[in-house]
Short mmCIF file of C-alpha atoms and ligand atoms in Angstrom, two decimals:
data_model
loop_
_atom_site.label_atom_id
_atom_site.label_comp_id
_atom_site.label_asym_id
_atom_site.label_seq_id
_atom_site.Cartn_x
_atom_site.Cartn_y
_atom_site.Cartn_z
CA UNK A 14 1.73 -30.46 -3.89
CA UNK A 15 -1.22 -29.07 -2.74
CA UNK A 16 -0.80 -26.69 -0.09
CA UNK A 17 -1.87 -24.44 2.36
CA UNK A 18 -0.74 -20.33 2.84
CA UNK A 19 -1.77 -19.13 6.08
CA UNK A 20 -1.21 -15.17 5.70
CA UNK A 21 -0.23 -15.24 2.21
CA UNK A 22 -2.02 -11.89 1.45
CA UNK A 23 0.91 -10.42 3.84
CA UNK A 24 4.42 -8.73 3.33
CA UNK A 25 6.30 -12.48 3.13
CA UNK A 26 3.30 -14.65 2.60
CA UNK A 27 2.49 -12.94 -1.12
CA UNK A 28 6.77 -13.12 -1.83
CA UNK A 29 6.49 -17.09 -1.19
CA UNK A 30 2.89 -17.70 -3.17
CA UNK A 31 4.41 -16.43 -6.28
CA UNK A 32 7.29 -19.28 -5.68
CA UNK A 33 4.82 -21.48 -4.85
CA UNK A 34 2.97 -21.11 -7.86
CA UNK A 35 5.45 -20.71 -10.21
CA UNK A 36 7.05 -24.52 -8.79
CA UNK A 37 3.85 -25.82 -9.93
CA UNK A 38 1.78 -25.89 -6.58
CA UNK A 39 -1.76 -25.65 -5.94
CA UNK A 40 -1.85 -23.29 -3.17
CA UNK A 41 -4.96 -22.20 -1.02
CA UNK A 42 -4.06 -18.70 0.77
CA UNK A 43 -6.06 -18.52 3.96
CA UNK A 44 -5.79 -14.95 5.34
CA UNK A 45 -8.35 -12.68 8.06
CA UNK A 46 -6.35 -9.59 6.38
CA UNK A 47 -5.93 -8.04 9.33
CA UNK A 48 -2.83 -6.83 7.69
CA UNK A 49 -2.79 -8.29 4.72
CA UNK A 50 -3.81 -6.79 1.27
CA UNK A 51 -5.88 -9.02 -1.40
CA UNK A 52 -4.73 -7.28 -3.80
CA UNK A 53 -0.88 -8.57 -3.17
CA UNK A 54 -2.49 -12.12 -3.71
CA UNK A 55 -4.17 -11.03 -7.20
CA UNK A 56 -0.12 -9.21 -7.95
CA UNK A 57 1.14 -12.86 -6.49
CA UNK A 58 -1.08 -14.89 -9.50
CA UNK A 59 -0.19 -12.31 -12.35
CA UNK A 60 3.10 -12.64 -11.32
CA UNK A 61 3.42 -16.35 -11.47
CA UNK A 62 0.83 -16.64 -14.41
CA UNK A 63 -1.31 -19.04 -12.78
CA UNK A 64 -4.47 -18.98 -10.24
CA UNK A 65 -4.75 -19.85 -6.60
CA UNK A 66 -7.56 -19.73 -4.18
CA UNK A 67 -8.64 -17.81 -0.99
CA UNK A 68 -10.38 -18.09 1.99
CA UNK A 69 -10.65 -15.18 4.20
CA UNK A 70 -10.59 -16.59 7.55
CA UNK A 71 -9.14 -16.60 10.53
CA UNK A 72 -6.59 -19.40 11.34
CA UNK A 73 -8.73 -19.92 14.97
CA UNK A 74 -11.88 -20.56 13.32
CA UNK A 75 -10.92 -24.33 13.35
CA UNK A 76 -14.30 -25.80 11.42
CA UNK A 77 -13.55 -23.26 8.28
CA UNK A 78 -9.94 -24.08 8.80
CA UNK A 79 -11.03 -27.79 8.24
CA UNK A 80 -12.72 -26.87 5.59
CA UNK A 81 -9.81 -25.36 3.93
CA UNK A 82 -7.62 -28.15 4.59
CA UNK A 83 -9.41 -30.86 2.12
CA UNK A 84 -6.69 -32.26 -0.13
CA UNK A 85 -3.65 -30.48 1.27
CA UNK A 86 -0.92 -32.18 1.55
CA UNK A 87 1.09 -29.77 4.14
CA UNK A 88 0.57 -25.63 5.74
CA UNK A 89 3.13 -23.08 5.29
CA UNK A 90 2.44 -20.86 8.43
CA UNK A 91 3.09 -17.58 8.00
CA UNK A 92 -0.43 -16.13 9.57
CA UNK A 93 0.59 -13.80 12.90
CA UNK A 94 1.12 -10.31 14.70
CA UNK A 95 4.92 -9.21 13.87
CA UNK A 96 5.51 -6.03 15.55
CA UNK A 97 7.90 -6.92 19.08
CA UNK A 98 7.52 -3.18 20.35
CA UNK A 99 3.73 -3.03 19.61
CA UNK A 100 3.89 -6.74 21.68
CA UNK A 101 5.27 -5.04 24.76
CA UNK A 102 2.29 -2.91 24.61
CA UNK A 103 -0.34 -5.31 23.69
CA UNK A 104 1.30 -9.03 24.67
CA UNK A 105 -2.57 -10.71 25.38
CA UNK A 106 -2.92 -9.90 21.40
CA UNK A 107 0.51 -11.63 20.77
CA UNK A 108 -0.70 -14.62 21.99
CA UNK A 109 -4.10 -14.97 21.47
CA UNK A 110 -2.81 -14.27 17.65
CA UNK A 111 -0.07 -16.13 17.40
CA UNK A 112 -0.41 -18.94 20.11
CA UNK A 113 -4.31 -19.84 21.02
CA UNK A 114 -4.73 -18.58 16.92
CA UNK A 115 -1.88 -21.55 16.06
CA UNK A 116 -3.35 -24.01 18.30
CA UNK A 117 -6.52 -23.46 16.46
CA UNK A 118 -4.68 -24.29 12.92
CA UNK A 119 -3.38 -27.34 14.40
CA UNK A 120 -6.44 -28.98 15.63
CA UNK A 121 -7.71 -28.55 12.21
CA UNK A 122 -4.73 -29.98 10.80
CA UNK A 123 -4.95 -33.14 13.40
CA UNK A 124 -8.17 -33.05 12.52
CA UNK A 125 -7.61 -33.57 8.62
CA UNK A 126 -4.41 -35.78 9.08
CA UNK A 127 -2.57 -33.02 7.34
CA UNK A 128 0.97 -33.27 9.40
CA UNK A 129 2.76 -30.81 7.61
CA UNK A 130 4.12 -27.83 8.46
CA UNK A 131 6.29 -25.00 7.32
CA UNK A 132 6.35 -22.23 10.48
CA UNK A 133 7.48 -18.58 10.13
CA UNK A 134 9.47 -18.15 13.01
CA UNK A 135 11.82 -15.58 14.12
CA UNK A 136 15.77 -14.39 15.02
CA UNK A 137 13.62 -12.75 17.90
CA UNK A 138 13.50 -16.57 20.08
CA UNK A 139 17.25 -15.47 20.43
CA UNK A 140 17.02 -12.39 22.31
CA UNK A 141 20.54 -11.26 23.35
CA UNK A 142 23.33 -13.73 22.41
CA UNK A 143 26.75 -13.82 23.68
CA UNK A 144 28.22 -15.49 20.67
CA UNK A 145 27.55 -14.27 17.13
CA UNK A 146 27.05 -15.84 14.87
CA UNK A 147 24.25 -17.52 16.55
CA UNK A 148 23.34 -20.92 16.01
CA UNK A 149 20.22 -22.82 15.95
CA UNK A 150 20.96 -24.77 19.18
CA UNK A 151 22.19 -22.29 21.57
CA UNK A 152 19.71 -21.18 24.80
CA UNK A 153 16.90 -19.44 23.74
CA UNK A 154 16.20 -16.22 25.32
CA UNK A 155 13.16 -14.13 23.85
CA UNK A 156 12.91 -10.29 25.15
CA UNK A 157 9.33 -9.27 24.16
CA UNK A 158 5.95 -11.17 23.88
CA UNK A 159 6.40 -11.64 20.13
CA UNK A 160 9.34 -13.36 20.76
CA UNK A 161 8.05 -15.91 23.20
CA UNK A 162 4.75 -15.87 20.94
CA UNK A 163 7.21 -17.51 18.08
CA UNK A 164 9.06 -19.50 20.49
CA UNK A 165 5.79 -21.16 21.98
CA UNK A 166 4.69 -21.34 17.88
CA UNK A 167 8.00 -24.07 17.62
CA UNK A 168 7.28 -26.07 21.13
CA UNK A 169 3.90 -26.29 20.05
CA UNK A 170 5.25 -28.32 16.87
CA UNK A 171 7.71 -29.77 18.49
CA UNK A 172 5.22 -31.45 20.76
CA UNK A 173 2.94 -32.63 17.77
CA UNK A 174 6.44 -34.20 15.96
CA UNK A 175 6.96 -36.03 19.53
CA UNK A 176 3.47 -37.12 20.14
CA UNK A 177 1.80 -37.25 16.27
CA UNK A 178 4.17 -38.23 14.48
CA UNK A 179 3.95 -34.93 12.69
CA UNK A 180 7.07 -33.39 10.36
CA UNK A 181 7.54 -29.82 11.18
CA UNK A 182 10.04 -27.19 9.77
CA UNK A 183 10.74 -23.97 11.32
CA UNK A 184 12.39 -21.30 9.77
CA UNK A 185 14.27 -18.68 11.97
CA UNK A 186 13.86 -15.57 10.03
CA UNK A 187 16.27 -13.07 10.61
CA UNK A 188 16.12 -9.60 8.62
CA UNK A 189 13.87 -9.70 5.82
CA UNK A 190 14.02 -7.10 3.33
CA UNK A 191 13.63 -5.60 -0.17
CA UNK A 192 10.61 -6.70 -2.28
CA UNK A 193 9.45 -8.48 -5.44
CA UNK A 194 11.90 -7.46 -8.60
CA UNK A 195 8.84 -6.58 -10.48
CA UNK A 196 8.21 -3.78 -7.86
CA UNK A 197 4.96 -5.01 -7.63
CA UNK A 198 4.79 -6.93 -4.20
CA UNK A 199 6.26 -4.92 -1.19
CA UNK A 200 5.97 -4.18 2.30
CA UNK A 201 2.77 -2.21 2.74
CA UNK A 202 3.61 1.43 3.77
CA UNK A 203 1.19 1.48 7.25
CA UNK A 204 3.50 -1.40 8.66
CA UNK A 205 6.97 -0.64 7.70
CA UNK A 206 8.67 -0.08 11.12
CA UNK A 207 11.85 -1.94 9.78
CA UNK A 208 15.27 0.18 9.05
CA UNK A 209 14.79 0.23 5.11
CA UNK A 210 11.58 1.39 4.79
CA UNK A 211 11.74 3.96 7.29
CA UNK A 212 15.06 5.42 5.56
CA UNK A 213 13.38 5.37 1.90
CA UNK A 214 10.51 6.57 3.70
CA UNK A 215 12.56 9.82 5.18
CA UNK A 216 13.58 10.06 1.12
CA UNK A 217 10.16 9.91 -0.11
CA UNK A 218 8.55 12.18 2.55
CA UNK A 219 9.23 15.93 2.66
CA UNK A 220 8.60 16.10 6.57
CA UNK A 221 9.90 12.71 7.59
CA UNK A 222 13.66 12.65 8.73
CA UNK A 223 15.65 9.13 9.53
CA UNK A 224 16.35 8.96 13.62
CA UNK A 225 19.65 6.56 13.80
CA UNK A 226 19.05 5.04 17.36
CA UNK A 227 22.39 4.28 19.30
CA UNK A 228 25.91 5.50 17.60
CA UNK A 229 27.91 4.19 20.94
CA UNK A 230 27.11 0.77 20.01
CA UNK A 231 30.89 -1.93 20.20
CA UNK A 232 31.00 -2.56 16.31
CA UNK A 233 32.94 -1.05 13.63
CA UNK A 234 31.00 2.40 13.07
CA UNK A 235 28.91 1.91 16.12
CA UNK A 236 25.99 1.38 14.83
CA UNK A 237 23.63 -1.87 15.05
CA UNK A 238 24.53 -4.57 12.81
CA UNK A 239 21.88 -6.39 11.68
CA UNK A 240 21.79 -9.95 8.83
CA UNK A 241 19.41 -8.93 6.41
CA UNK A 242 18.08 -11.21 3.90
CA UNK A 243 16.45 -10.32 0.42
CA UNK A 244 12.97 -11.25 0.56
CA UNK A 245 13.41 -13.37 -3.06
CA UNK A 246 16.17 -15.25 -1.22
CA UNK A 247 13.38 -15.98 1.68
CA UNK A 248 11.18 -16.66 -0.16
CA UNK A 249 13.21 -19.23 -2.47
CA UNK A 250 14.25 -21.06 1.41
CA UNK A 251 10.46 -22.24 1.59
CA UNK A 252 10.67 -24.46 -1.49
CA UNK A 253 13.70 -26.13 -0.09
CA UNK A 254 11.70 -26.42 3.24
CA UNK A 255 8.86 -28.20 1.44
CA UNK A 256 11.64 -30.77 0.65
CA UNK A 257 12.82 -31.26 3.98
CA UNK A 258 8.94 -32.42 5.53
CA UNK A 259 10.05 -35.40 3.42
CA UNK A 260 12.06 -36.64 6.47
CA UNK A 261 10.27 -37.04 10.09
CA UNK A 262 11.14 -34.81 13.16
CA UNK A 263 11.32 -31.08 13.64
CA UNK A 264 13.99 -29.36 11.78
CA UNK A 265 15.10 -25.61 12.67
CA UNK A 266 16.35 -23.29 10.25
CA UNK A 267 18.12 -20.07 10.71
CA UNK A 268 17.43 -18.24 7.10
CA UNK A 269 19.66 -15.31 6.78
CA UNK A 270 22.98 -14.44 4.94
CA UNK A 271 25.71 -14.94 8.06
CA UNK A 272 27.20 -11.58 6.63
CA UNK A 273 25.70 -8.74 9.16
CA UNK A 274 26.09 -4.85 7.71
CA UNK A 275 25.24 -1.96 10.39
CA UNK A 276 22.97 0.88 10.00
CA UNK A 277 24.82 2.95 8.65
CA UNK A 278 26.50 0.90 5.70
CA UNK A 279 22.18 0.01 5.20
CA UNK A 280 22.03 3.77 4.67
CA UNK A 281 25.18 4.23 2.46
CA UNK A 282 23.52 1.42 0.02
CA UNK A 283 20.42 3.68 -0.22
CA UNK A 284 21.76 6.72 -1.36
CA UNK A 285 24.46 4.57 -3.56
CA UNK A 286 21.31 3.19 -4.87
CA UNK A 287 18.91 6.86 -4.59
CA UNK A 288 21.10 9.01 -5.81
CA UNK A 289 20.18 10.89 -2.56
CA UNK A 290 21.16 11.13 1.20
CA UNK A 291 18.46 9.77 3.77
CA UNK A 292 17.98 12.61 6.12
CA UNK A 293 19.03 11.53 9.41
CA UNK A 294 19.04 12.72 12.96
CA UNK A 295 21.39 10.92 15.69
CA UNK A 296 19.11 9.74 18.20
CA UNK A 297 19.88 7.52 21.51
CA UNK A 298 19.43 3.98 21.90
CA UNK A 299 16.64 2.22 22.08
CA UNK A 300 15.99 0.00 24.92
CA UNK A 301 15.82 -3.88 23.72
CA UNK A 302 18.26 -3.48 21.06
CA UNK A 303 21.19 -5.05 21.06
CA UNK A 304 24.54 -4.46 19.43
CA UNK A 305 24.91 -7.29 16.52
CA UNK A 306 22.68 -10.14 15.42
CA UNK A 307 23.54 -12.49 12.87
CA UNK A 308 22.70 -15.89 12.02
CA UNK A 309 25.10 -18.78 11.78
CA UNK A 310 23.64 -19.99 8.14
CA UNK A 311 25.23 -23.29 7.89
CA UNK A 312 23.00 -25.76 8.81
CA UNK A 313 20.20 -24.62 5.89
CA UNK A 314 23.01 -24.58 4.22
CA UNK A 315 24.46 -27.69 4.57
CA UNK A 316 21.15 -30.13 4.84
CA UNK A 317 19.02 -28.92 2.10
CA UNK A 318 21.71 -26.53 0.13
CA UNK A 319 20.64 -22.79 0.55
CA UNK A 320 22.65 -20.06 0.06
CA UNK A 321 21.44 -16.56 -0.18
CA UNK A 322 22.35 -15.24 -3.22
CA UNK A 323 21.03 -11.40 -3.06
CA UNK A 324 23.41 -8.44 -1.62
CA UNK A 325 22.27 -5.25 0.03
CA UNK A 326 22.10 -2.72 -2.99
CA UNK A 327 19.81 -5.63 -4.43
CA UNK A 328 17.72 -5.28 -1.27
CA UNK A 329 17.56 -1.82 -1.19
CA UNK A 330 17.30 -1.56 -4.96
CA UNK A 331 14.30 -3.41 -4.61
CA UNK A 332 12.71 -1.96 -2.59
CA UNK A 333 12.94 1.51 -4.09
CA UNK A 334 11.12 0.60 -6.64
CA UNK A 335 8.35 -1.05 -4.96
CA UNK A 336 8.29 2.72 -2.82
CA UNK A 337 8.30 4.69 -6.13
CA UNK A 338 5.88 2.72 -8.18
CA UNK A 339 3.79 2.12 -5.06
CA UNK A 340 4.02 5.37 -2.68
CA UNK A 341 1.04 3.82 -0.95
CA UNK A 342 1.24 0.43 -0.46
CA UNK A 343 -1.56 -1.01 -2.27
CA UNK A 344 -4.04 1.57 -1.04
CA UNK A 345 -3.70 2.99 -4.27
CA UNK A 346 -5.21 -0.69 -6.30
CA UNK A 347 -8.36 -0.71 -7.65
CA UNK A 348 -11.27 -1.48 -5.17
CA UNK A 349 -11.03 -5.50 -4.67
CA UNK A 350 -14.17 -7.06 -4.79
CA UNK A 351 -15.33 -8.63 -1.52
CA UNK A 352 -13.44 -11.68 -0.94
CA UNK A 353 -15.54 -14.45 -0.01
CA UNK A 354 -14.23 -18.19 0.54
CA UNK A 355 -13.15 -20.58 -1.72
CA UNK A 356 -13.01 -17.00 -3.99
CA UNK A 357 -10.21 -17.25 -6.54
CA UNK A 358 -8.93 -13.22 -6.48
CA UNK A 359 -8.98 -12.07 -10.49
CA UNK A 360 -5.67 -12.08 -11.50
CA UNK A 361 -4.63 -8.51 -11.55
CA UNK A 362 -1.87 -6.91 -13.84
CA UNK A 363 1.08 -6.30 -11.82
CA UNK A 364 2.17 -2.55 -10.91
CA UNK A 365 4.37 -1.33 -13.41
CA UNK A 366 7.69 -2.15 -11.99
N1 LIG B 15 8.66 -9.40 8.35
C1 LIG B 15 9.60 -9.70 9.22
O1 LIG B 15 10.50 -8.91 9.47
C2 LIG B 15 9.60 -11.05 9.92
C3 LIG B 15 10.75 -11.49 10.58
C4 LIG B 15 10.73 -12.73 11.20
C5 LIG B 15 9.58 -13.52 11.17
N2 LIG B 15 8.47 -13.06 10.54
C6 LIG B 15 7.26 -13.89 10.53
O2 LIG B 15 6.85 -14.05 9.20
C7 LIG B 15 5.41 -14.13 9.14
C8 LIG B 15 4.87 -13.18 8.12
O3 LIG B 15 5.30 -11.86 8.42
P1 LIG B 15 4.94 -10.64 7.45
O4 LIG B 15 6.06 -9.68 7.54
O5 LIG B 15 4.51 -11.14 6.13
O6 LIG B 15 3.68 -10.04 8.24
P2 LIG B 15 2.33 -9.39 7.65
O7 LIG B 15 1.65 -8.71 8.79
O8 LIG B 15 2.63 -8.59 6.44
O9 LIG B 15 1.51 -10.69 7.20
C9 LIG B 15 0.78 -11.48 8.10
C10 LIG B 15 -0.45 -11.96 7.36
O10 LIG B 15 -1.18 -12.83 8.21
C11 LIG B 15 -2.54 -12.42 8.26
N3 LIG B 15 -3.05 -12.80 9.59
C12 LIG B 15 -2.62 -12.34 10.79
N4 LIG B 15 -3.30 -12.94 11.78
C13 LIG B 15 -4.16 -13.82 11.19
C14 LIG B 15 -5.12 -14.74 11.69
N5 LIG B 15 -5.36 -14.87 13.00
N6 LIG B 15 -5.82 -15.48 10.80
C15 LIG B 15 -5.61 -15.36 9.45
N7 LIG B 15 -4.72 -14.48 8.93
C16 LIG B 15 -4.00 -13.72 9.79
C17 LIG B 15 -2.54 -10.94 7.98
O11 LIG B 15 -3.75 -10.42 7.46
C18 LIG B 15 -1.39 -10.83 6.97
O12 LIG B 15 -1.86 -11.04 5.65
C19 LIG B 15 4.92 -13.91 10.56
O13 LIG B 15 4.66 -15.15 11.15
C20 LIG B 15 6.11 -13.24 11.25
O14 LIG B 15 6.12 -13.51 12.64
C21 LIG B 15 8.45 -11.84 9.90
#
């Protein structure tokens, strides 16, 4: 297929263009790299052995967006602000990004007749849950602008299914973790606010120590539990996605494992996997967070067959060596050219790994 990768120079965007590519697909990555890295594109095509192209643009700019669009056959939507405690600061960012920004991608799409989409959406439409595992069809209730930001990102499809006759998926992300077995496609360091990084960071820092927020918590060790997902695993769920825009409607997906671990089994896998302790400090809990989340996977499961197949020390494995090989994210890469559009990033040897 032909498709196009909104964000795919970003943490999960460059994990699914190397599947993308490798399957055979001619991908387009459209990114503003805001966040993103070119460089994780030109790691994504060495990776996978074959070329894609880019256009650095913003996924609002609806006439280059059109442009972009010629001869796709469906978007995979990853393009957004992530961070729900920087949302609670900044929510008119939130959803100017991810809402107004979405609506611009999808007049461009109407525009082009493409009525395909793949959406990056988020375990954060649940907010707190009184059943876990949570399933795709209980009441939604989002706790910080992000949340609502993805939740809006779904009605918006929805409403294009009911009233274009478009076929949506959206995938309900719930931990992502870990990084590219090569080592050579991570999460950049500036942005890693999530429990594994910040725990191999504390091991990789000499003044950084590990604050464990909330040991009072009602589960086993009380500490959070949390379903974390390998990012190979995530990344593998989009191909199977493609497959389901064969069938009209709007399908939902919650993509994790169904099998939660807590904070502190996350930092018994790193030093099983280190060799070494994370520093750590008890701290107190932080507001918003809630005891135990964890998907109910059995409706990805059972429509289009996925099953996660990577464990934690996998995860964390991973993404050790992504840290050690790249202690900078890709700040330390050689100086990318200027991307312009339509550009097709050199293919790049990968990091040793
Ligand atoms: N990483 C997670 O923990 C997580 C969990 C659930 C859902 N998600 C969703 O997955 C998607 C990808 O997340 P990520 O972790 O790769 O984030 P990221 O910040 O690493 O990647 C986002 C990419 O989108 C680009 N981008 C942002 N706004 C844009 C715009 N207006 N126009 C064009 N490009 C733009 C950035 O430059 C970056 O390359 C997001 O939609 C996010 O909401 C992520």
């Amino acid at each position: 297929m032909r498709l196009l990768l909104t964000g795919g120079a970003g943490y999960l965007g460059a994990q699914v263009l190397v599947e993308l590519l490798q399957a055979g697909h001619d991908v387009t990555v459209l990114d503003n790299l805001s966040t993103g890295h070119v460089e994780a594109v030109r790691r994504a095509q060495a990776l996978a052995g074959r070329p894609c192209s880019f256009v650095l643009a913003d996924i609002g700019d609806t006439p280059r967006v059109v442009d972009a669009l010629d001869g796709v056959d469906a978007v995979l939507h990853f393009a957004a602000s992530k961070l729900s405690g920087e949302s609670m600061e900044r929510p008119e960012r939130y959803f100017r990004n991810n809402v107004a920004g979405m609506c611009g991608l999808l007049a461009a799409m109407e525009a082009t007749s493409v009525r395909r989409i793949v959406y990056s959406s988020s375990a954060a439409v649940y907010g707190a849950q009184p059943v876990m595992p949570v399933r795709e069809d209980v009441a939604l209730r989002p706790e910080s602008p992000y949340g609502v930001s993805k939740l809006q990102g779904e009605q918006l499809l929805e409403w294009m299914v009911r009233c274009r006759k478009w076929s949506a998926v959206s995938l309900r992300y719930f931990n992502p973790v870990g990084a590219h077995p090569s080592g050579a496609l991570g999460e950049p360091v500036e942005h890693a606010a999530s429990l594994v990084p910040r725990a191999l960071g504390a091991l990789t820092r000499p003044d950084a120590r590990f604050t464990l927020f909330g040991t009072d918590y009602p589960t086993p060790d009380g500490t959070c539990q949390r379903d974390f997902i390998h990012v190979t695993d995530l990344a593998r769920a989009h191909l199977l996605a493609l497959r389901a825009l064969d069938a009209p409607g709007h399908a939902i997906f919650n993509v994790g494992t169904g099998r939660p671990y807590s904070v502190r089994e996350v930092l018994t896998a790193c030093a099983r996997v280190t060799g070494r302790e994370v520093p750590m400090t008890a701290g107190a809990r932080r507001p918003g967070d809630v005891p135990c989340v964890v998907a109910d996977p059995r409706r990805f499961q059972a429509r289009m067959g996925f099953t996660a197949a990577l464990g934690l020390d996998e995860m964390v494995a991973s993404a050790w060596r992504w840290w050690l090989t790249n202690p900078r994210g890709y700040a330390d890469a050689p100086a990318p050219d200027a991307p312009t559009s339509d550009a097709t990033p050199d293919a790049a040897p990968a990091a040793a790994g």
